[in-house]
C-alpha positions as a Python dict, from the first residue, in 0.01 Angstrom:
ca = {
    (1, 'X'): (0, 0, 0),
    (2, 'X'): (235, 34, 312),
    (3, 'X'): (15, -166, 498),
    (4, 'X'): (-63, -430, 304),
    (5, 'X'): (294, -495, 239),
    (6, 'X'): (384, -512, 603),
    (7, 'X'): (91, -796, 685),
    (8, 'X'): (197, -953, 346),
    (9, 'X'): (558, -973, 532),
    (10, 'X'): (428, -1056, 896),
    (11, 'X'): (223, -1346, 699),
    (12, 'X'): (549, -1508, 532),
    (13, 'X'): (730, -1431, 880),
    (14, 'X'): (481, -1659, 1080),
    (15, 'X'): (461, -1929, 825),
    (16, 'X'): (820, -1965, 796),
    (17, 'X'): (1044, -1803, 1067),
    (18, 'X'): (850, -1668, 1357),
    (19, 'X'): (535, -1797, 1475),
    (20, 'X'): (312, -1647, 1806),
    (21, 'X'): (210, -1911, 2098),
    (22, 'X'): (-72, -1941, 2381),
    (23, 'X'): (24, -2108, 2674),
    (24, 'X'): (-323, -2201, 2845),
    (25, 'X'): (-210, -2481, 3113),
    (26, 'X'): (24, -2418, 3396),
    (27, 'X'): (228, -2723, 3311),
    (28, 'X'): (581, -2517, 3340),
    (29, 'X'): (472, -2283, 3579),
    (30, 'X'): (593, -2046, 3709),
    (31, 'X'): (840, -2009, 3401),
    (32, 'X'): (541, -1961, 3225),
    (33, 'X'): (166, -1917, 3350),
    (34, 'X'): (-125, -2023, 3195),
    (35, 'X'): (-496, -1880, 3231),
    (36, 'X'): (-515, -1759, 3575),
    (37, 'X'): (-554, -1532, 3846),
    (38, 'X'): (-347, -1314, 4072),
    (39, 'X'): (-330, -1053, 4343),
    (40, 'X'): (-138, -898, 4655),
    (41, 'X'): (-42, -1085, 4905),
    (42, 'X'): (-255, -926, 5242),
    (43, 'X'): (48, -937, 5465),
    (44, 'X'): (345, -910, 5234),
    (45, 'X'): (258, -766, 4941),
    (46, 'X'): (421, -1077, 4697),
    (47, 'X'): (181, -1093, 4336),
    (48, 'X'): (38, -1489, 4432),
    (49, 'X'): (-39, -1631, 4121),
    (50, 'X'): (-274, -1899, 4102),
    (51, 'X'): (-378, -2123, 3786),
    (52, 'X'): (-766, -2212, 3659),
    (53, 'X'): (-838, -2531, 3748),
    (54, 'X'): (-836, -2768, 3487),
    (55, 'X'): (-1203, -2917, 3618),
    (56, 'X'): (-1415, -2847, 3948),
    (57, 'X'): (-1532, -2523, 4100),
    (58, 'X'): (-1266, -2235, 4045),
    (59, 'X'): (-1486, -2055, 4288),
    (60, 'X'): (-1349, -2364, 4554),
    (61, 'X'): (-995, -2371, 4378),
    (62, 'X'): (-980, -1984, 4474),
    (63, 'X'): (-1128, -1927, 4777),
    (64, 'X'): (-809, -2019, 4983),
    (65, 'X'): (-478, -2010, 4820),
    (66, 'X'): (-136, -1985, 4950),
    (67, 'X'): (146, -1702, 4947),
    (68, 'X'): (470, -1904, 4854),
    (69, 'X'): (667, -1557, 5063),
    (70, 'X'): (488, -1573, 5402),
    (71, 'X'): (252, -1872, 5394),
    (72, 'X'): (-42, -1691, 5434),
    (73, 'X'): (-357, -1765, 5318),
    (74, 'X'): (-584, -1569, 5143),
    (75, 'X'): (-872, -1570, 4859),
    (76, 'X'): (-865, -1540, 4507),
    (77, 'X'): (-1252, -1540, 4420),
    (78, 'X'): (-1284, -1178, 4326),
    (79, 'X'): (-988, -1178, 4146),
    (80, 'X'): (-1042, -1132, 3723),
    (81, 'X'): (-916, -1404, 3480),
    (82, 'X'): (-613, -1359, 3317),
    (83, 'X'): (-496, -1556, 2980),
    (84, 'X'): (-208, -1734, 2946),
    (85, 'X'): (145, -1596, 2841),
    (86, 'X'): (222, -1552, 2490),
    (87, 'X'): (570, -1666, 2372),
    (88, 'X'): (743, -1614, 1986),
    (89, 'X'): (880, -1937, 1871),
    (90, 'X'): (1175, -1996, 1618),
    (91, 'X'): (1027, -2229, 1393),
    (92, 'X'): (1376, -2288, 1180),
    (93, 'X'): (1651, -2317, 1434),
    (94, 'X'): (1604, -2692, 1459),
    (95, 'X'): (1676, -2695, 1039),
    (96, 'X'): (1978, -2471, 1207),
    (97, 'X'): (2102, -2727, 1498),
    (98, 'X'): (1968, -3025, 1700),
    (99, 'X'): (1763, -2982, 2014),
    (100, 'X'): (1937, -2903, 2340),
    (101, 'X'): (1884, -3031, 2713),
    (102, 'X'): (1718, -2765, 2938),
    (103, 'X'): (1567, -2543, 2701),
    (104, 'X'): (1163, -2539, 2593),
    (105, 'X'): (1047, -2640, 2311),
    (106, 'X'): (690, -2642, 2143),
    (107, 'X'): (602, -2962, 1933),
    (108, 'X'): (336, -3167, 1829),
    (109, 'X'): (152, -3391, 2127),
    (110, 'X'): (263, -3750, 2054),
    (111, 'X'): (14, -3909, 2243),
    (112, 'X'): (-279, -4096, 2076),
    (113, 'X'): (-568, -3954, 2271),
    (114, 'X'): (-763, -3794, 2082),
    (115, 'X'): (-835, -3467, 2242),
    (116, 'X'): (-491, -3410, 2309),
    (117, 'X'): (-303, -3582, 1947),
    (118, 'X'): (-153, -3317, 1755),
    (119, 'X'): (-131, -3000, 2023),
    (120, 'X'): (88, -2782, 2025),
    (121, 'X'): (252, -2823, 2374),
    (122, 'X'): (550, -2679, 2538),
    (123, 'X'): (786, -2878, 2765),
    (124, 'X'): (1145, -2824, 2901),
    (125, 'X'): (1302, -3105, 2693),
    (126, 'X'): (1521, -3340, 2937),
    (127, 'X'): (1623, -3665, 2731),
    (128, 'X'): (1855, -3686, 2386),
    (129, 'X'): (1824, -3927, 2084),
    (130, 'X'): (1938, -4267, 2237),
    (131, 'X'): (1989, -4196, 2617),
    (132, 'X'): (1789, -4400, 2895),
    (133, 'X'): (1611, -4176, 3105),
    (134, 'X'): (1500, -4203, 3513),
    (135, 'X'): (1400, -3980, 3769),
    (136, 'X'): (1514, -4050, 4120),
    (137, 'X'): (1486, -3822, 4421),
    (138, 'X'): (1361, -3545, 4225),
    (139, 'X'): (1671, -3562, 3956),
    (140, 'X'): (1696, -3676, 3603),
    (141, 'X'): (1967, -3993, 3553),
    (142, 'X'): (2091, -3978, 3208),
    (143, 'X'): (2244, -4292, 3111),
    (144, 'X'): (2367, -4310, 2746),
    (145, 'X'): (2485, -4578, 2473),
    (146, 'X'): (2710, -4811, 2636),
    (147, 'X'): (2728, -4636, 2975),
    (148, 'X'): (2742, -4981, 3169),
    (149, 'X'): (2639, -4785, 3539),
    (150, 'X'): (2295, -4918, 3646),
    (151, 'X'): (2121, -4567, 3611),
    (152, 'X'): (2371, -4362, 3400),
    (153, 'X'): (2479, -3980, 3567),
    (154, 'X'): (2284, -3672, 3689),
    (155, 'X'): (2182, -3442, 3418),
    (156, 'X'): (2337, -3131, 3553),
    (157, 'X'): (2244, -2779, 3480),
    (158, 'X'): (2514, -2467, 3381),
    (159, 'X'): (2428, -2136, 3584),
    (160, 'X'): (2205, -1992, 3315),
    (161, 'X'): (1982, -2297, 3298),
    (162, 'X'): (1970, -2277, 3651),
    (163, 'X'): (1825, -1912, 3616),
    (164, 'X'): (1546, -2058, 3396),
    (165, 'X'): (1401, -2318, 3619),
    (166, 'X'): (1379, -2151, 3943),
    (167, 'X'): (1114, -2152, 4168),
    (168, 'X'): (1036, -1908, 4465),
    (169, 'X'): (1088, -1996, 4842),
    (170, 'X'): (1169, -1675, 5005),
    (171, 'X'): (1175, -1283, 4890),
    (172, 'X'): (1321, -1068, 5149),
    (173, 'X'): (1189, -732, 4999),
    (174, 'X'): (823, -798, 5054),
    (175, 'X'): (803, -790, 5399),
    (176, 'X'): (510, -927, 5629),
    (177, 'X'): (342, -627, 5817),
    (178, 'X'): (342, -656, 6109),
    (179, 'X'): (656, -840, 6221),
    (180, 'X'): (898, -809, 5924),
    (181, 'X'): (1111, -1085, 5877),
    (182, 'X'): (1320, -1101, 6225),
    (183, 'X'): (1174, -1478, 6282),
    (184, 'X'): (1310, -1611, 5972),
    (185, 'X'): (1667, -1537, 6074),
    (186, 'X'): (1887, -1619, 6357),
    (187, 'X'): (2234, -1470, 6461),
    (188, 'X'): (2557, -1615, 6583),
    (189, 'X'): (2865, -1472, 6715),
    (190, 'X'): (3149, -1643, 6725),
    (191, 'X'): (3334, -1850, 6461),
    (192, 'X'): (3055, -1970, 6219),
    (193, 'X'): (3187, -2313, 6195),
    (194, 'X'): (3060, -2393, 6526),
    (195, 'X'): (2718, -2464, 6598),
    (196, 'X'): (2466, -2248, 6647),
    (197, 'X'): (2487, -2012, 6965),
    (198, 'X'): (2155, -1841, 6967),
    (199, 'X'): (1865, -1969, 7166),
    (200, 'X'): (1633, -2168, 6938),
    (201, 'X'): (1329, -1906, 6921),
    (202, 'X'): (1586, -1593, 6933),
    (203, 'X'): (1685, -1397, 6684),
    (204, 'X'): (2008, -1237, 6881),
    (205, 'X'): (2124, -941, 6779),
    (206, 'X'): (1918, -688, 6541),
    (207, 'X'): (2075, -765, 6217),
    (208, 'X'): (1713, -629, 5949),
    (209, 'X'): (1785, -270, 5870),
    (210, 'X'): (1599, -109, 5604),
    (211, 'X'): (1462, -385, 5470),
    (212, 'X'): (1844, -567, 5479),
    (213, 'X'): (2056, -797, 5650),
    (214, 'X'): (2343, -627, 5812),
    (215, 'X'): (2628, -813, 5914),
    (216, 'X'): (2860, -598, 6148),
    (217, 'X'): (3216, -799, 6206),
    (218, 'X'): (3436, -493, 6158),
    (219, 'X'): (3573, -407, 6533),
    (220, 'X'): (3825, -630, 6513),
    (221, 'X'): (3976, -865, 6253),
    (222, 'X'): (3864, -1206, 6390),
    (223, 'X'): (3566, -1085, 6470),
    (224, 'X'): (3284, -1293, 6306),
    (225, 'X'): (2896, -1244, 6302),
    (226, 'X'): (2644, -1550, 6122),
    (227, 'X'): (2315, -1532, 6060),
    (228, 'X'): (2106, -1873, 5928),
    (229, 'X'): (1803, -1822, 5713),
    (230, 'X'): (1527, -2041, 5888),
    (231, 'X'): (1196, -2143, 5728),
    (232, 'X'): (977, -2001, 5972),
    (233, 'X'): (598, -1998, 5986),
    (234, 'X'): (470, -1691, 6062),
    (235, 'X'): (149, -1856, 6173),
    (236, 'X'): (211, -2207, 6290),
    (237, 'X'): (550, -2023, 6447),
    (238, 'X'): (736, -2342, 6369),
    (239, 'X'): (1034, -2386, 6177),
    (240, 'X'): (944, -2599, 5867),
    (241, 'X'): (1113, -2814, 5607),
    (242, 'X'): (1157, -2629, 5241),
    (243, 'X'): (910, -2831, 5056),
    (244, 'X'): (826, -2896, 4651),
    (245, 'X'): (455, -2734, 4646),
    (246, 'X'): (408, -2534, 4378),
    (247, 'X'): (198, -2225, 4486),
    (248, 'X'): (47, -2154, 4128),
    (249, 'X'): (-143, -2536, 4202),
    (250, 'X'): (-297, -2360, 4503),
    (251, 'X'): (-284, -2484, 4887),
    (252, 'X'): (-163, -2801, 4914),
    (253, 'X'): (-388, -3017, 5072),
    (254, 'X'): (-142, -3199, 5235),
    (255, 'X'): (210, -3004, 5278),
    (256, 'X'): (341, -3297, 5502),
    (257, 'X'): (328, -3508, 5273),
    (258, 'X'): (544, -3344, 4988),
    (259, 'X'): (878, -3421, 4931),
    (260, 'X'): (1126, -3179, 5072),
    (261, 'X'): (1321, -2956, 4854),
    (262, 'X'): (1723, -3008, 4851),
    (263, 'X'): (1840, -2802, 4534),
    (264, 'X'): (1867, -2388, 4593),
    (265, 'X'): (1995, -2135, 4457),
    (266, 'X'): (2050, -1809, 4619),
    (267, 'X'): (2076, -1434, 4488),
    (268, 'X'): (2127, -1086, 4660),
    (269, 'X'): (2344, -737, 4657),
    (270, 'X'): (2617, -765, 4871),
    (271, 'X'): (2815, -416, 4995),
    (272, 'X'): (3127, -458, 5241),
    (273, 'X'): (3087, -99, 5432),
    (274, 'X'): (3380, -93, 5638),
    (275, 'X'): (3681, -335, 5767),
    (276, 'X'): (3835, -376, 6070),
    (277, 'X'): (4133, -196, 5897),
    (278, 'X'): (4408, -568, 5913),
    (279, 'X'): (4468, -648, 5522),
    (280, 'X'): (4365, -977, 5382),
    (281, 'X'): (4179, -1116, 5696),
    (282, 'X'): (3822, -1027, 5624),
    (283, 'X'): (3622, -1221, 5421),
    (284, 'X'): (3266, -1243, 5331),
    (285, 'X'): (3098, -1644, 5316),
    (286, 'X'): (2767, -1753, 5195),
    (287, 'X'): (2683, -2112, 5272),
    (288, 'X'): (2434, -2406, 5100),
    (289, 'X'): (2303, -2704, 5218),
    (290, 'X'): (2121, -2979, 5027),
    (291, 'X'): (2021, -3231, 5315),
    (292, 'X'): (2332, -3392, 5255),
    (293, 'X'): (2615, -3224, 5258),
    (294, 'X'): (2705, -2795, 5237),
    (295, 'X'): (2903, -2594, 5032),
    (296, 'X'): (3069, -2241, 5138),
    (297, 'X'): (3167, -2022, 4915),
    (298, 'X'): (3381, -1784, 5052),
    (299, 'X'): (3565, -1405, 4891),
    (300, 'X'): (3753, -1259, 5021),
    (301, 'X'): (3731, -873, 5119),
    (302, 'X'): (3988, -585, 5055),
    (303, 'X'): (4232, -586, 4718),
    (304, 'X'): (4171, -770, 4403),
    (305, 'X'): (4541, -829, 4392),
    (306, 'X'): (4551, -1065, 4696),
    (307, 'X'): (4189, -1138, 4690),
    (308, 'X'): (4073, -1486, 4639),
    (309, 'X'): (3739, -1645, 4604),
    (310, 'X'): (3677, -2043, 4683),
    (311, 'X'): (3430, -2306, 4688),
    (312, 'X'): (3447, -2566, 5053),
    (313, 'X'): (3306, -2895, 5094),
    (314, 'X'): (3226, -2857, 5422),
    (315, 'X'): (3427, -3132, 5637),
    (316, 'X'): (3614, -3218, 5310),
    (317, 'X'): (3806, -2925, 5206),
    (318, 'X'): (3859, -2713, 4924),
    (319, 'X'): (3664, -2784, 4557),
    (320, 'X'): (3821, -2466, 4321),
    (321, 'X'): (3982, -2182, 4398),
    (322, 'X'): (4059, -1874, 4194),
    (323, 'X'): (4305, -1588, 4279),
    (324, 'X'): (4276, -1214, 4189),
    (325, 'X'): (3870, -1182, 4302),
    (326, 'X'): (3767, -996, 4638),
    (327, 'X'): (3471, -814, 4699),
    (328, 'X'): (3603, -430, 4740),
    (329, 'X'): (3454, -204, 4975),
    (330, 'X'): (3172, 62, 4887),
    (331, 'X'): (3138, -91, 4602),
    (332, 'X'): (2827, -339, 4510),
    (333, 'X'): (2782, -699, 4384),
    (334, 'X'): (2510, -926, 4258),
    (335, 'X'): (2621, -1246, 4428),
    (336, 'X'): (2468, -1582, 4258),
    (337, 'X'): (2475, -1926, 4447),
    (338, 'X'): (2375, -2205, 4323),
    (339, 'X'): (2409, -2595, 4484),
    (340, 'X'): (2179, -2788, 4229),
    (341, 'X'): (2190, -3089, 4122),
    (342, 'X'): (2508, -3171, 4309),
    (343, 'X'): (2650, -2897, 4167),
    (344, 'X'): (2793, -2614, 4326),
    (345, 'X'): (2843, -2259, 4125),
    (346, 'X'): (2924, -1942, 4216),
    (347, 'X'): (2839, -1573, 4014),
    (348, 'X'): (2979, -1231, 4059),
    (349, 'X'): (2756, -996, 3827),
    (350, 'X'): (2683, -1217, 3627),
    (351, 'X'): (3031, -1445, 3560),
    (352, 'X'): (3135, -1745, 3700),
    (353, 'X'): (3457, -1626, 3931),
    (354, 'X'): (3517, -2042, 4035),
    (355, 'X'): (3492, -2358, 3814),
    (356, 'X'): (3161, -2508, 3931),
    (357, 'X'): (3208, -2806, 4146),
    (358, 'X'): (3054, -3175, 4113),
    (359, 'X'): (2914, -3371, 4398),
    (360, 'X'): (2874, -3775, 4371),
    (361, 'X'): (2516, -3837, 4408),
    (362, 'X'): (2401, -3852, 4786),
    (363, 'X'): (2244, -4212, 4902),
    (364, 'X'): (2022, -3987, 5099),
    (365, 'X'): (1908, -3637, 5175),
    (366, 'X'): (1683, -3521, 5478),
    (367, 'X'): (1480, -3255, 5527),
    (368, 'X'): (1608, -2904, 5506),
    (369, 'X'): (1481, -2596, 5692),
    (370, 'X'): (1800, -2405, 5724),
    (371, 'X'): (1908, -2379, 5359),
    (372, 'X'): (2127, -2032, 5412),
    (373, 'X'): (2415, -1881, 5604),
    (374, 'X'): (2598, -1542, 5552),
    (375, 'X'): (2857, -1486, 5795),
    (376, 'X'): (3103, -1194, 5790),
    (377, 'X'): (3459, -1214, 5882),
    (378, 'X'): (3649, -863, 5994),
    (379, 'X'): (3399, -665, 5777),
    (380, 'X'): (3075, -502, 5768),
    (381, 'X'): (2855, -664, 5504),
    (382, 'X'): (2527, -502, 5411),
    (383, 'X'): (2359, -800, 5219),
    (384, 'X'): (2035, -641, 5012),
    (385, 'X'): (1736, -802, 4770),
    (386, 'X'): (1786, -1147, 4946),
    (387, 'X'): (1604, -1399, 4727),
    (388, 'X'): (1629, -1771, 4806),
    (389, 'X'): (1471, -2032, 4523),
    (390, 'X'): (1431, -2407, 4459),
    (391, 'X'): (1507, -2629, 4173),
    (392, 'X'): (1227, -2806, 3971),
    (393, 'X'): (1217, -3124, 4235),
    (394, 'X'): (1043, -3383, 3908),
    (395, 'X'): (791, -3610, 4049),
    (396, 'X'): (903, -3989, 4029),
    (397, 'X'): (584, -4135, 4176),
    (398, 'X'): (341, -3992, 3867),
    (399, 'X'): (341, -4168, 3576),
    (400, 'X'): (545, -4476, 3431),
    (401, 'X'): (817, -4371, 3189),
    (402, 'X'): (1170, -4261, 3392),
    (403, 'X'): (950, -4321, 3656),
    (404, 'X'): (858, -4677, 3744),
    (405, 'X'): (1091, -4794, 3483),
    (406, 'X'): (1351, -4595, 3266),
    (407, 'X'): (1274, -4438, 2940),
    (408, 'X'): (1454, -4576, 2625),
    (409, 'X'): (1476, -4327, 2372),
    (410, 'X'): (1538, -4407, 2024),
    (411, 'X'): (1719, -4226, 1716),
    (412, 'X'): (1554, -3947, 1697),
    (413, 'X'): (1318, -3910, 1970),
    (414, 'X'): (1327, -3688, 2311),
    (415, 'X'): (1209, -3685, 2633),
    (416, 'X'): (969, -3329, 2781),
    (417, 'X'): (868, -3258, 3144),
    (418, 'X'): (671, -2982, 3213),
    (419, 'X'): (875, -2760, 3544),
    (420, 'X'): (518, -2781, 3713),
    (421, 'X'): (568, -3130, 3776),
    (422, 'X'): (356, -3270, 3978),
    (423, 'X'): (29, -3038, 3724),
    (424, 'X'): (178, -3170, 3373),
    (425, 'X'): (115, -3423, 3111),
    (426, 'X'): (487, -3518, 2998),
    (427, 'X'): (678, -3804, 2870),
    (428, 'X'): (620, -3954, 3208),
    (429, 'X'): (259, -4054, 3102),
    (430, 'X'): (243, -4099, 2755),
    (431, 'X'): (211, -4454, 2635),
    (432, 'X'): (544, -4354, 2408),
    (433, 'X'): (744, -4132, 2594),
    (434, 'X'): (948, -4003, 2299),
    (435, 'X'): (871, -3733, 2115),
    (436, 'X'): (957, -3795, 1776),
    (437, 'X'): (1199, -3491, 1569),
    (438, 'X'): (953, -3440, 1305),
    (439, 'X'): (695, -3325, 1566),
    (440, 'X'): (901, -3079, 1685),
    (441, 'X'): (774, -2695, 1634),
    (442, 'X'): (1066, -2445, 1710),
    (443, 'X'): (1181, -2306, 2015),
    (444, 'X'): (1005, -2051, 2200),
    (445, 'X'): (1261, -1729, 2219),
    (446, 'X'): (1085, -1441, 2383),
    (447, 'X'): (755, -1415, 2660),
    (448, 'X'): (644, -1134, 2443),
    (449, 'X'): (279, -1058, 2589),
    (450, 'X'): (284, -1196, 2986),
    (451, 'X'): (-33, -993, 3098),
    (452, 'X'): (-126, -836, 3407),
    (453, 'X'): (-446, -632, 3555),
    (454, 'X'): (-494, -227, 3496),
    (455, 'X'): (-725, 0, 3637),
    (456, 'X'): (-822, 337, 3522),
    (457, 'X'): (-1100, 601, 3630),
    (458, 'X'): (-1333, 737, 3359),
    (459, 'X'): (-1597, 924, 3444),
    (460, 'X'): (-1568, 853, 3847),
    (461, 'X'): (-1583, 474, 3748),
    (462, 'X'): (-1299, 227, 3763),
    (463, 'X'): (-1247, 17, 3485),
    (464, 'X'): (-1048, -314, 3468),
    (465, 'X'): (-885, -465, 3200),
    (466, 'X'): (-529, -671, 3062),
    (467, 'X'): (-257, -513, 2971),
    (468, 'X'): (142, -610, 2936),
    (469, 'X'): (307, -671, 3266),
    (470, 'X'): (650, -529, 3182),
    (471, 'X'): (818, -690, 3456),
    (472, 'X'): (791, -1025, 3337),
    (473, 'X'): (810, -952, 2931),
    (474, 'X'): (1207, -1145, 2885),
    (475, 'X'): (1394, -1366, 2730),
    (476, 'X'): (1420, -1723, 2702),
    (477, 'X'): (1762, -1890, 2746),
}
């Protein structure tokens, strides 16, 4: 009786609150994966995960794939098929509240083909009832009713929609063996406003210890010590432009050719271990470039009470400042920096300690290979789980719609990319590029079954199966 009653309540759950979703493409990878494959990276150790192709040989799509860490290559034919994540969608919080830019949402396909009419898809949704939508160097112009500009404003993100559209570029705790990550980072004495010191192919003093960047600046309170972030090939040992490839495609055929990546955002643990002893002279700076301009963000080290933290336009001068914040020694932080979509935003565990900062748009942005500086000012700054990511860069030369020409919305309709851009059927494409309200499904709340590969030993043999991969079971912003 027990039982029966709880399917009887699971039944009327799904058919009018809560309803379970397959994701089987890789459209908004790697947010969310589809049906694919994965393994260990041979020289690093990062999980590369690769998507089924949607037609061809997977035995050719997998025999040489990419790590998106160390750029090695490797093969994925003997790897096992995984399915698709599995989300939970809120089917009545658009009865609740109107649609909101950034987040997913599942709906109904609008487009007429027939073998895609009517599937449930899920997209980041970009474009609101009435706005003009177009897509220029890898941002989304919003222009909306009676905005007389010629292609409206950037559609900027907040911090926690950064956080949800992120893709990987570097991971400094998987480590290639042999070699570690020495290449990838090059040190400067001196005052790290001036250009580099270091020879081009050195990586000056040893700065890697344990698997972190250590910073030493503390004999003396003017004392300063830089170190860049440089995308390095291990195997080409060449310093390369960040590009937009998206690993789960597979190799790109031809990397060159991509655009380059400006947008980053930046996370690691950041300890201040000892000062040079002078109050309110150290300091602890983390710096962002987009191919156009770079922001510093720079706290100051010691006592909250004449601590300050403050966001530079480099050349320009100061963009916000806040007083009462310092980074206190012995004690550690979970620094966030962000310089996306001409926005620049700055996180201490977790909360905003600056007003973000707006950028105009930049008439042009070139190449970037040197996306990260840390430089340490009178202190010694231990700087731990270093993890560097790009921002969705959305294709403008696929498709027509807010590509080729804008995309006018009407009443009630909205706009959906898929955050595997250049891999996703979206608005761009469709021969409507609204989706219309009434086709929308819910939002998708919770990656409740993301799956991974176990292995147990019965009877001397190994068996292989799915099971939940707990590391990537979250929520959805």
């Amino acid at each position: 009786m027990v039982a029966s009653g709880f399917i009887g309540l699971f039944l009327v759950l799904r058919t009018i609150a809560v309803e379970p979703f397959g994701v089987p493409t890789g459209s908004m990878a790697p947010a969310l994966s589809g049906h694919h494959r994965d393994g260990p990276c041979p020289r690093c150790g990062y999980t590369v995960r690769v998507g089924r192709p949607g037609s061809g040989s997977a035995s050719e799509h997998f025999r040489k794939v990419t790590c998106p860490n160390c750029d090695r290559d490797m093969s994925l034919v003997d790897a096992r098929d995984l399915s698709g994540d599995r989300l939970l969608v809120d089917k009545n919080i658009y009865d609740l509240r109107s649609p909101r830019r950034w987040e997913m949402v599942v709906f109904r396909c609008p487009n007429p083909n027939p073998t895609e009419f009517g599937k449930p898809y899920v997209k980041r949704l970009i474009g609101l009832p009435g706005e003009t939508i177009l897509i220029r160097d890898g941002d989304v112009y919003v222009k909306r009713p009676g905005d007389t500009s010629a292609i409206g404003e950037i559609a900027r993100k907040g911090l926690a929609e950064v956080r949800e559209t992120l893709t990987p570029v570097f991971d400094m705790n998987f480590a290639p063996n042999p070699g570690g990550w020495s290449n990838r980072w090059l040190v400067s004495p001196g005052d790290p406003r001036l250009p580099l010191t270091a020879a081009p192919n050195s990586t000056g003093p040893p700065v890697i210890e344990n698997g972190a960047l250590v910073l030493d600046a503390s004999d003396a309170p003017q004392s300063t010590l830089t170190a860049w972030y440089r995308h390095w090939h291990l195997d080409d040992h060449r310093e390369n432009p960040v590009r937009v490839w998206s690993a789960y495609d597979g190799s790109p055929r031809r990397p060159n050719d991509l655009p380059a990546a400006h947008d980053f955002y930046l996370t690691c643990e950041v300890e201040i271990t000892a000062t040079s002893g002078t109050a309110g002279e150290a300091s602890f700076e983390c710096r962002l470039v987009d191919g156009a301009d770079a922001i510093t963000a720079d706290i100051a080290v010691g006592s909250k009470a004449t601590g300050r933290a403050q966001l530079i336009h480099e050349y320009h001068g100061g963009l916000g400042i806040k007083s009462g914040v310092a980074l206190e020694p012995k004690r550690k932080y979970r620094l966030e920096f962000a310089f996306v979509d001409r926005r620049a935003s700055l996180a201490l565990d977790g909360h905003e300690i600056v007003p973000h900062a707006d950028l105009e748009p930049a008439q042009k942005r070139g190449d970037v290979s040197r996306p990260v500086r840390f430089s340490a000012r009178g202190c010694r700054a231990v700087i731990r789980d270093i993890r560097l990511y790009r921002d969705i860069y959305y294709m403008s030369d696929y498709g027509e719609h807010g590509t080729r020409h804008p995309a006018v919305l009407g009443s009630h309709e909205y706009y959906v990319l898929g955050d595997n851009s250049g891999n996703s059927e979206d608005s761009r494409k469709w021969p409507t590029p609204g989706v219309p309200e009434s086709a929308f499904i819910g939002k998708p709340f919770l990656i409740h079954q993301p799956l991974r590969l176990g292995r147990v030993s019965v009877g001397g043999r190994e068996r292989v199966f799915q099971t939940l991969d707990w590391s990537r079971l979250r929520w959805l912003h």
